Tab-separated table of C-alpha atoms in Angstrom:
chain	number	residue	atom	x	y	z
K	1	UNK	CA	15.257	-30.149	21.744
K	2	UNK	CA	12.969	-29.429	19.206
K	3	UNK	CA	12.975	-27.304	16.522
K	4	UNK	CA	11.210	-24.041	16.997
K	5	UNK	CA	8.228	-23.553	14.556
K	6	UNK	CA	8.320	-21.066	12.308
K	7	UNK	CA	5.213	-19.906	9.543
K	8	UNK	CA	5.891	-16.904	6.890
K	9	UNK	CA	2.538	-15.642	5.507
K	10	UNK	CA	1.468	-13.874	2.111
K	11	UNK	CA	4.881	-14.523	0.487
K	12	UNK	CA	2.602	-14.402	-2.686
K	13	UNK	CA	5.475	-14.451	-4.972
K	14	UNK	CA	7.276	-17.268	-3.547
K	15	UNK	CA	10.740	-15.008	-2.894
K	16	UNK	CA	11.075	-16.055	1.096
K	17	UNK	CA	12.192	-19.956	1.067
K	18	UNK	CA	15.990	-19.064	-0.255
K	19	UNK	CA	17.090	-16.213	2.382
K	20	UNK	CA	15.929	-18.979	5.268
K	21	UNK	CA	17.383	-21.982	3.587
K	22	UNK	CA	20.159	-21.663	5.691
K	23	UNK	CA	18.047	-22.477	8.845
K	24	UNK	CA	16.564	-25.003	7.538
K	25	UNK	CA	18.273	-27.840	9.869
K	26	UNK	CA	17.670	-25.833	12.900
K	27	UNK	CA	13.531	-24.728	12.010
K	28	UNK	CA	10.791	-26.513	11.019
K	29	UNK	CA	9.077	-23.688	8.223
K	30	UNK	CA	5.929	-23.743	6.977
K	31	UNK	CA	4.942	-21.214	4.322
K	32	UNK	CA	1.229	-19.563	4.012
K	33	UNK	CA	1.221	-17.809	0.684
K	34	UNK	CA	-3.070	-17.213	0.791
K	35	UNK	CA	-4.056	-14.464	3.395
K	36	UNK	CA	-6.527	-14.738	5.657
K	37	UNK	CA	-8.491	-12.050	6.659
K	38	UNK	CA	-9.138	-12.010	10.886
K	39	UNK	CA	-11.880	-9.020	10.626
K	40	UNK	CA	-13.685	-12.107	8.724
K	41	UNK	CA	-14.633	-13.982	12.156
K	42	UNK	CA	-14.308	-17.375	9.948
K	43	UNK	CA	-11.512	-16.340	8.522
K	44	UNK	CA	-9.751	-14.933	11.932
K	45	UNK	CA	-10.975	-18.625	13.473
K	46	UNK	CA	-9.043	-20.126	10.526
K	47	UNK	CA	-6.074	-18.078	11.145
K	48	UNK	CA	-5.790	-18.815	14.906
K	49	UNK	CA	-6.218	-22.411	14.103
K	50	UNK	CA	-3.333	-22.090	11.376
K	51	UNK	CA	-1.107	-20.475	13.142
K	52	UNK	CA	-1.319	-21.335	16.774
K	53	UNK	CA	1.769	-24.336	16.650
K	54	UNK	CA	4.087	-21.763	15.730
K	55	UNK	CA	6.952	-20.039	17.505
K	56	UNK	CA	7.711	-17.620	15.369
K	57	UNK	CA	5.659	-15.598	12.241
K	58	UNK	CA	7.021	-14.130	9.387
K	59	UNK	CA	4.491	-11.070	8.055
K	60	UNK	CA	4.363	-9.465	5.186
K	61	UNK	CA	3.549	-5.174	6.083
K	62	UNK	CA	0.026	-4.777	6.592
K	63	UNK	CA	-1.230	-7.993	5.047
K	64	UNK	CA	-2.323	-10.292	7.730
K	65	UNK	CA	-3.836	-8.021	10.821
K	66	UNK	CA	-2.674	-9.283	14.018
K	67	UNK	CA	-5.236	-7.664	16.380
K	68	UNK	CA	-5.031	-8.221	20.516
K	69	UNK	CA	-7.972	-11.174	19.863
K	70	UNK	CA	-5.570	-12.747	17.328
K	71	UNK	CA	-1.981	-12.056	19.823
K	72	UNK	CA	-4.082	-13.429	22.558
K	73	UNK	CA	-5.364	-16.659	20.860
K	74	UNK	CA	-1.478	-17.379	19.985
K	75	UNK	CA	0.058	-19.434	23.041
K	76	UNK	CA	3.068	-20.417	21.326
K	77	UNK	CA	4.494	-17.187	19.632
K	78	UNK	CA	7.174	-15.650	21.083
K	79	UNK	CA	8.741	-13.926	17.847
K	80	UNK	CA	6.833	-11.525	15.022
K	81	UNK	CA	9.159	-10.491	11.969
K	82	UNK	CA	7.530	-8.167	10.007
K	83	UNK	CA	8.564	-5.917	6.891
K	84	UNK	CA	9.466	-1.545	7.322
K	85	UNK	CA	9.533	-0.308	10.627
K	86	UNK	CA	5.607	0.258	10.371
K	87	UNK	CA	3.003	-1.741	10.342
K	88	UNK	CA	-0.342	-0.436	11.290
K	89	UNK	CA	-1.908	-4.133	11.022
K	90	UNK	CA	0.138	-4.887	14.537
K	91	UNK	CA	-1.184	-4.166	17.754
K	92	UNK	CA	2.086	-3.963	19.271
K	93	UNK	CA	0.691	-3.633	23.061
K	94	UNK	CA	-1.143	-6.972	22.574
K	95	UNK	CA	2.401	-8.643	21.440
K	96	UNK	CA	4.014	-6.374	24.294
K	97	UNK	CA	1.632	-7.744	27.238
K	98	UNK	CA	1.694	-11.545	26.205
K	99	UNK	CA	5.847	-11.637	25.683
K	100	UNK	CA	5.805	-11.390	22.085
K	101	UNK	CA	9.175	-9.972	20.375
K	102	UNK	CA	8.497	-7.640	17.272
K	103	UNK	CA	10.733	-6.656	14.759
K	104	UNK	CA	11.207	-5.002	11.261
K	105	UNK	CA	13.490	-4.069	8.878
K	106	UNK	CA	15.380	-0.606	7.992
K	107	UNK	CA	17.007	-1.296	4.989
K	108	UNK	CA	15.418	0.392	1.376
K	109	UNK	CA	17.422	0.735	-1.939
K	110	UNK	CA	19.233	4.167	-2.441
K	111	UNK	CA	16.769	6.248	-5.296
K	112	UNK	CA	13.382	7.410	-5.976
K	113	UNK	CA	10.856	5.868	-3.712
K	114	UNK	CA	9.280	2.495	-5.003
K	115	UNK	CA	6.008	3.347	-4.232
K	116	UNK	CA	6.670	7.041	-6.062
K	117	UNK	CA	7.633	5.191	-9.407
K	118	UNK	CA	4.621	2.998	-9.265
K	119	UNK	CA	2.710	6.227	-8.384
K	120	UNK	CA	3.592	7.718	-12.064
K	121	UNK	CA	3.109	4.553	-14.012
K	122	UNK	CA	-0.321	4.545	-12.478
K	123	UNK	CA	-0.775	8.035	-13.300
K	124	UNK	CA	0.812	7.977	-16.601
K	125	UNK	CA	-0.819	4.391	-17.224
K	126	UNK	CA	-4.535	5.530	-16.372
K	127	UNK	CA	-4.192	9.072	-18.701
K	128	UNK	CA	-3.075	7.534	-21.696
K	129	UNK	CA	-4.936	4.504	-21.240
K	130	UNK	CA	-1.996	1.704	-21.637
K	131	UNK	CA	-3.993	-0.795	-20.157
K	132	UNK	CA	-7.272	-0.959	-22.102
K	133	UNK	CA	-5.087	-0.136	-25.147
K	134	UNK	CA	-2.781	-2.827	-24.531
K	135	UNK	CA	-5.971	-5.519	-24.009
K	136	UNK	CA	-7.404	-4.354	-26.863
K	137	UNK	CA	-4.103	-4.802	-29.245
K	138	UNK	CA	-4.108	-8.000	-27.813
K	139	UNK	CA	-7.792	-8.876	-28.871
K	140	UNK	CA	-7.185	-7.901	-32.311
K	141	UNK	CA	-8.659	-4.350	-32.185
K	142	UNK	CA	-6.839	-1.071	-32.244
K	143	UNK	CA	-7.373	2.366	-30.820
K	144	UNK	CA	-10.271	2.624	-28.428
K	145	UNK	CA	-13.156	5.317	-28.514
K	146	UNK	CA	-11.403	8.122	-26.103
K	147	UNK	CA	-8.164	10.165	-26.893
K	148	UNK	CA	-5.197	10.336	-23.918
K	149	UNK	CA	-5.592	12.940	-21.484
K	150	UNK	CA	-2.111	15.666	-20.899
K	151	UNK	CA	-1.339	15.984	-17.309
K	152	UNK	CA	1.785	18.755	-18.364
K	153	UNK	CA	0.519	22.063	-16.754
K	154	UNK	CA	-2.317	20.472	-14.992
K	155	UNK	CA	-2.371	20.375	-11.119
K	156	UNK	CA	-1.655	18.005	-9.473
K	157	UNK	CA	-3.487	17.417	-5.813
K	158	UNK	CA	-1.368	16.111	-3.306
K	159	UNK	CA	-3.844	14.229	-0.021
K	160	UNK	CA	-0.815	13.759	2.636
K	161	UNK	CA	2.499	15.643	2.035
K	162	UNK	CA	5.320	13.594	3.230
K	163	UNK	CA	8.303	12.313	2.178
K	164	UNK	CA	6.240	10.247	-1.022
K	165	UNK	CA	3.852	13.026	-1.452
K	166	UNK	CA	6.725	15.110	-2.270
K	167	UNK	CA	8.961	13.208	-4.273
K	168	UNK	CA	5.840	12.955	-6.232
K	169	UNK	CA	5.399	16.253	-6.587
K	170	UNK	CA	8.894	17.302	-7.312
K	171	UNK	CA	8.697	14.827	-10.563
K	172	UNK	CA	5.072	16.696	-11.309
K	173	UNK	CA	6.959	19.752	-11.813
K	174	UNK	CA	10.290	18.874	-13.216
K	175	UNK	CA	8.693	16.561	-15.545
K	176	UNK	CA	5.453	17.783	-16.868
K	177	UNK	CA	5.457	21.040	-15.371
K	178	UNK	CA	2.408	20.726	-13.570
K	179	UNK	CA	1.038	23.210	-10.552
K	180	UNK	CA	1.029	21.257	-7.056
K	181	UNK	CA	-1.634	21.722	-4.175
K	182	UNK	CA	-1.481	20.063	-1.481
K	183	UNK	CA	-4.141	19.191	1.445
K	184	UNK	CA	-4.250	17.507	4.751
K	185	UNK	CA	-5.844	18.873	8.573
K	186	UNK	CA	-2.763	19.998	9.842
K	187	UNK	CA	-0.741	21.251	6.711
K	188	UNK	CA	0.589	24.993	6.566
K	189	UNK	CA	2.259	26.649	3.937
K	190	UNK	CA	5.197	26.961	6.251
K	191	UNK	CA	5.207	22.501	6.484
K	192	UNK	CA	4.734	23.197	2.271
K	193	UNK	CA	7.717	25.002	1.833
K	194	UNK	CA	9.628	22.085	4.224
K	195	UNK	CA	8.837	20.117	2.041
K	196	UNK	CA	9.462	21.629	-0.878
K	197	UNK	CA	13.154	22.815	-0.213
K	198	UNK	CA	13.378	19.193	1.068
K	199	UNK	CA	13.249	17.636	-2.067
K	200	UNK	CA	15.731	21.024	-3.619
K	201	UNK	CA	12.863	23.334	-4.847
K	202	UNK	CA	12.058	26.834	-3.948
K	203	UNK	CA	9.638	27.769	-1.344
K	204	UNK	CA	6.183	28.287	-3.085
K	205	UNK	CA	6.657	25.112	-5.244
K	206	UNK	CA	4.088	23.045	-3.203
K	207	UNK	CA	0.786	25.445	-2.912
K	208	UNK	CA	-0.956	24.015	0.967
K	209	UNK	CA	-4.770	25.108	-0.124
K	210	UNK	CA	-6.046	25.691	3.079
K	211	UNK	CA	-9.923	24.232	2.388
K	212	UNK	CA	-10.613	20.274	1.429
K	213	UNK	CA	-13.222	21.429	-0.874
K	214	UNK	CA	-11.080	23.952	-2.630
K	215	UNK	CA	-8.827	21.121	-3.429
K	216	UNK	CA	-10.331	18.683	-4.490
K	217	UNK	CA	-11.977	21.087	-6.722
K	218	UNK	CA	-8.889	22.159	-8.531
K	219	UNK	CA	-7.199	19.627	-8.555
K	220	UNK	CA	-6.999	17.688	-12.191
K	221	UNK	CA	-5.371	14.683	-10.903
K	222	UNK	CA	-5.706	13.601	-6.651
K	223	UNK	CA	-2.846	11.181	-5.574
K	224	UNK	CA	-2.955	10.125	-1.998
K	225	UNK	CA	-0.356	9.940	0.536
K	226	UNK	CA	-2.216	9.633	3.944
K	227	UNK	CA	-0.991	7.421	6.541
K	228	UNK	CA	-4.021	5.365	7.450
K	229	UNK	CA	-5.386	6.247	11.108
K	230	UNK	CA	-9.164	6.198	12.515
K	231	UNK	CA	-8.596	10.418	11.497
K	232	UNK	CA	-7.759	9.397	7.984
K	233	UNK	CA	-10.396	6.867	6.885
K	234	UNK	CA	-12.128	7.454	4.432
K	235	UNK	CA	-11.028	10.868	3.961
K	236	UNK	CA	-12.099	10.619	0.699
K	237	UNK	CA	-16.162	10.142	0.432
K	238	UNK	CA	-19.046	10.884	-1.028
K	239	UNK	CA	-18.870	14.390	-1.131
K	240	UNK	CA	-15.379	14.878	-2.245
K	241	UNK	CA	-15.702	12.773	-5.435
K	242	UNK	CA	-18.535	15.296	-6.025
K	243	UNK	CA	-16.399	18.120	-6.052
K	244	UNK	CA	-14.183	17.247	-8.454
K	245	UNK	CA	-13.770	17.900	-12.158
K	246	UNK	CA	-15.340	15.868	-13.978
K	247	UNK	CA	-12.360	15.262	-16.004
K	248	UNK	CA	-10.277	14.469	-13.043
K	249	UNK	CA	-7.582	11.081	-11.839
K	250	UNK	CA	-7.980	9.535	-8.957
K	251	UNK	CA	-4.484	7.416	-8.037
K	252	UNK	CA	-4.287	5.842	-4.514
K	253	UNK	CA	-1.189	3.757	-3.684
K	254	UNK	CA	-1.118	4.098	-0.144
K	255	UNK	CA	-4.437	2.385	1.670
K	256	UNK	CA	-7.653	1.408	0.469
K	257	UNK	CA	-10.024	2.537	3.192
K	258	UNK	CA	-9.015	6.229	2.703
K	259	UNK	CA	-11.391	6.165	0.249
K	260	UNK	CA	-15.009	5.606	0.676
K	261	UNK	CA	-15.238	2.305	-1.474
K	262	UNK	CA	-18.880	2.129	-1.813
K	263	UNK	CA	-19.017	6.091	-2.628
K	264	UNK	CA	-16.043	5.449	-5.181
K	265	UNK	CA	-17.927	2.125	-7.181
K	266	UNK	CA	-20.995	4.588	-6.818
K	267	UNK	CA	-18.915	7.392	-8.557
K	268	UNK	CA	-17.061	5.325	-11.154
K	269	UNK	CA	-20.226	3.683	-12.278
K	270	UNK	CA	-21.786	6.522	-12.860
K	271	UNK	CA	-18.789	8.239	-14.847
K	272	UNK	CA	-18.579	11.313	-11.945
K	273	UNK	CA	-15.119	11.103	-13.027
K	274	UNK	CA	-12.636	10.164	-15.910
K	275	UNK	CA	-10.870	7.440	-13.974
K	276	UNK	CA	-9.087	6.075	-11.239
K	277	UNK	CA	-6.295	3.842	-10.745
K	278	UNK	CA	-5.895	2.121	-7.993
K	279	UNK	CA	-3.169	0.117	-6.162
K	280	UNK	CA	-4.691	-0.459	-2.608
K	281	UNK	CA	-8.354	-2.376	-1.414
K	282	UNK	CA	-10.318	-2.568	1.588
K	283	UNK	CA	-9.926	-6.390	1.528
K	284	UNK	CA	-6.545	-7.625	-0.102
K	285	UNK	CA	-6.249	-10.009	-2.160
K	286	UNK	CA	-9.196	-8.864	-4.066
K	287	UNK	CA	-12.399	-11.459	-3.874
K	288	UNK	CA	-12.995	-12.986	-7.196
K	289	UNK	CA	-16.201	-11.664	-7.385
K	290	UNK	CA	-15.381	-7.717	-6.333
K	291	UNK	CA	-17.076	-5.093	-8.359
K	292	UNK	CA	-13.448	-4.106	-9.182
K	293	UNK	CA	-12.908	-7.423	-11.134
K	294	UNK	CA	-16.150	-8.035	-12.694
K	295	UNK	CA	-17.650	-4.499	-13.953
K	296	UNK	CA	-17.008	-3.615	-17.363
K	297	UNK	CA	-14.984	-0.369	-16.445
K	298	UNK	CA	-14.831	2.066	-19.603
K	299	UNK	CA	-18.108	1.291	-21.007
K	300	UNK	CA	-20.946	2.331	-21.231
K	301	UNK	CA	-20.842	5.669	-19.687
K	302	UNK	CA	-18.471	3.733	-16.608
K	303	UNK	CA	-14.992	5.671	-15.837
K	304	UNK	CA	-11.805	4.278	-16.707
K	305	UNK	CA	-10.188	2.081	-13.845
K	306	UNK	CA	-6.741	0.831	-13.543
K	307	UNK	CA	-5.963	-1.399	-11.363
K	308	UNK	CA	-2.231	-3.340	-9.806
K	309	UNK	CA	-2.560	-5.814	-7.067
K	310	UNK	CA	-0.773	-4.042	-4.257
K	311	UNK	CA	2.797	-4.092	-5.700
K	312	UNK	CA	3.678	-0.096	-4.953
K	313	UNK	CA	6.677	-1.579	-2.988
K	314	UNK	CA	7.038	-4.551	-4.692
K	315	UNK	CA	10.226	-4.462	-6.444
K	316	UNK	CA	12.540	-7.312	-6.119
K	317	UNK	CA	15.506	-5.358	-5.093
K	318	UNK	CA	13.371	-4.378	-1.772
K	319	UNK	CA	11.774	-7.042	-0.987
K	320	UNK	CA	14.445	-9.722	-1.190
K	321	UNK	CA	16.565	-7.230	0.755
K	322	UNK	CA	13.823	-7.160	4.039
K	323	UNK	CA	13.855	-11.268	3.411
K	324	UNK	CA	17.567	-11.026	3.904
K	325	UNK	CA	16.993	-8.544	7.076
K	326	UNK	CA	14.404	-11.077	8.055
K	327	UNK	CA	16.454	-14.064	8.289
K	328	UNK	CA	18.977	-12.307	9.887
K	329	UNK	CA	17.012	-11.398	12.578
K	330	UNK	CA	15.296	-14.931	12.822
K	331	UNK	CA	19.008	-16.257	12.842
K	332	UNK	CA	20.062	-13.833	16.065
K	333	UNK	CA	17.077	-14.824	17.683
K	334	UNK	CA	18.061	-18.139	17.491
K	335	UNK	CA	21.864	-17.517	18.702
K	336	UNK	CA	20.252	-16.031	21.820
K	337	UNK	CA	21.305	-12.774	20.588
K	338	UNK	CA	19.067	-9.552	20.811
K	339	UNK	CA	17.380	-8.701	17.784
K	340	UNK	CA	17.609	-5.820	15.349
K	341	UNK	CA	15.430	-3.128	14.560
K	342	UNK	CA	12.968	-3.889	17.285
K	343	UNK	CA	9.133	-2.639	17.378
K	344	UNK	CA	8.548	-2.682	20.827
């Protein structure tokens, strides 16, 4: 009998091929490390063409977009391992109709969220300007021409308070002692104070401001923490970057088209605001050419931008834990046995 085919996509880093090593005599893997993008109709033809020998695909969370046109186009698939327990890029009636199996992981090191941490250090990173500094030691220069901005008592904006919205928060105010408002359509001080008193502070820590323009108005620094939906798109436009200070941080490190990107590059060119840092894109990997790579951010009356190539969960402990949950699952499948943490 032979082997059934099996393709792992946008393992960038090169981490997967040791957790499946062990399957090797009984799979014939194939490993796609360069995303393609299937809302690209070249790129989605390229992708079908790719991947329609295989048996089973290995995805990385919200990568590679499996939409019902791609599902459909996919004759051979019969398994879809994918990281978390949600991924948004999966259109998991498509898989459910043509007989396709879908399954994550659960398993997440004990400790301060992964994307919280990288949260900070974008924060932290993008007020005292580590980066440019840090390029310009390099170069042979020294201090650039703007001092660090303090976040201690400033507030904080929180745009989607869960779970990572408040562990962010609760480090805002332990740490640096900064005020915390909050935002999003359905949030009540009542769902504040949840919060709050679920990461162990008082009711009243966590301030739900009841208007989007109040708080984006008083907000010195605007993390987001949205769950991408067709409510949450670009939540953050045009007229939002208008209200805020001018001396305000923008941080997102949960999905690119929250924001507006064409109001954003509009905003940061024209210095609206002090800076942004950003972990998340429309399009990921980044195009070589993107405005984001090629404009002289910082210059010439430009805002400061900070960027990190999508790596708010990528911590090695993590993701060579979901590899392990991956395998596991690839390895049951095999046996005959039913898989874990199923999707649908």
């Amino acid at each position: 009998m032979t082997n059934p085919k099996v393709a792992i996509l946008d393992d960038y880093q090169n981490l997967s091929p040791r957790h499946f090593a062990h399957l090797s005599s009984r799979i014939d893997l194939a490993h796609f490390p360069h995303t393609l993008n299937p809302h690209d109709a070249a790129q989605r033809d390229a992708l079908i063409q790719r991947l329609q020998p295989y048996n089973v695909i290995v995805t990385m969370r919200e990568r590679t977009p499996f939409p019902a046109e791609v599902v459909n186009a996919l004759p051979n698939l019969k398994l879809l391992l994918t990281e978390s327990m949600r991924n948004l890029a999966l259109d998991l009636q498509a898989c459910a109709d043509c007989g396709v199996v879908v399954a994550g992981t659960t398993g997440r090191p004990a400790g301060l969220h992964s994307t919280v941490q990288h949260t900070w250090a974008l924060i932290l990173g993008l007020a005292r300007h580590i980066a440019r500094d840090d390029a310009a030691v390099k170069r042979g220069g020294w201090q650039g021409n703007q001092l660090a901005t303090n976040v201690s008592e400033k507030t904080l904006g929180i745009l989607g308070l869960g779970k990572l919205g408040g562990q962010t928060a609760k480090i805002a105010i332990l740490a640096f002692g900064m005020r915390v408002i909050a935002w999003s359509s359905n949030l009540t001080q009542e769902k504040a104070d949840e919060q709050a008193q679920a990461q162990g502070l008082p009711a009243g820590s966590f301030e739900a401001v009841s208007s989007k323009p109040e708080f984006f108005r008083r907000a010195d620094v605007v993390s987001l923490h949205n769950v991408l939906s067709e409510r949450s798109r670009g939540i953050v436009g045009k007229t939002e970057l208008e209200t805020m200070k001018p001396t305000a941080l923008l941080v997102n490190t949960s999905r690119g088209p929250l924001i507006d990107e064409t109001a954003l590059l509009e905003a940061l060119n024209a210095g609206q605001i002090r800076g942004a840092a950003l972990d998340v894109f429309d399009t990921e990997p980044l195009p070589v050419d993107s405005p984001w790579r090629t404009t002289a951010w910082g210059q010439d009356g430009r805002s400061e931008v900070v960027l990190s190539p999508h790596m708010g969960y990528g911590e090695e402990d993590q993701l060579n834990g979901w590899y392990e949950e991956l395998a596991e699952n690839l390895r049951r499948w095999l046996d005959g046995e039913e898989v874990q943490a199923r999707m649908n």
